[in-house]
Amino acid sequence: HKCHGNSQNCPSKSHPIWEMPINELDRREDPEFDENLTGCHLVSSCSNIYHKDQFRHLLQHNFDRHYGTNRAPLSLSIDPSWLVSNKGFADVVSEWMDYILNTYTDVYFVTELQVIQWIQNPTSATAIPAFQAWKDKCLIQGQPFCSNPNPCPLSTRELPGEEFRLYTCVECPKNYPWIQDPTGDGFSF
């Protein structure tokens, strides 16, 4: 196909950054009623979801919409703090995922990295159980967590006079990591 714009100077090299689309979620309570309600990209930005049954309906309706049409990947971007602040919502996600996995043998819950691995090496649905990239596990070496972190009282030049406490399992940095000093070493970018 022809490229659009740029005088037909199409990219000829790959780019080192992968971009994952986030499809809009349909947040209508009644999908049969065509109300003028915008969708939401992040589950936590669906401002009309207040109760567990509404959340479960949102998940199932959007799954059905994707699975029953072109089977485009359903991206469920959920802010963990939103799950915590909405009591019982984490259980809804867990129970819904169990239901989907027990009902559909051709559905997988994967990370964005696993999607990219599949794009780089497309594999048929019948061969997915043997897809090596998805079998790899993260091997934790050494101490898996920090049981006694260093409480570092730090300041930053961006907010003079303020003290921040950073808990870290490594040595305290010189400054509180901030926009112009992301490592806390005192360097400017």
mmCIF file of C-alpha atoms in Angstrom, residues 154-164 174-181:
data_model
loop_
_atom_site.group_PDB
_atom_site.id
_atom_site.type_symbol
_atom_site.label_atom_id
_atom_site.label_comp_id
_atom_site.label_asym_id
_atom_site.label_seq_id
_atom_site.Cartn_x
_atom_site.Cartn_y
_atom_site.Cartn_z
ATOM 1 C CA LEU A 154 15.496 13.447 51.454
ATOM 2 C CA SER A 155 14.953 16.824 49.833
ATOM 3 C CA THR A 156 14.818 17.938 46.221
ATOM 4 C CA ARG A 157 15.839 21.240 44.662
ATOM 5 C CA GLU A 158 12.495 21.391 42.829
ATOM 6 C CA LEU A 159 10.631 21.718 46.156
ATOM 7 C CA PRO A 160 13.011 23.501 48.540
ATOM 8 C CA GLY A 161 12.240 23.157 52.218
ATOM 9 C CA GLU A 162 10.156 19.992 51.739
ATOM 10 C CA GLU A 163 11.322 16.675 53.143
ATOM 11 C CA PHE A 164 10.287 13.392 51.552
ATOM 12 C CA LYS A 174 21.775 12.079 47.710
ATOM 13 C CA ASN A 175 18.452 13.682 46.751
ATOM 14 C CA TYR A 176 14.850 12.633 46.377
ATOM 15 C CA PRO A 177 14.456 11.406 42.759
ATOM 16 C CA TRP A 178 12.466 14.002 40.820
ATOM 17 C CA ILE A 179 11.727 15.135 37.268
ATOM 18 C CA GLN A 180 15.059 16.869 36.617
ATOM 19 C CA ASP A 181 16.990 14.363 38.749
#
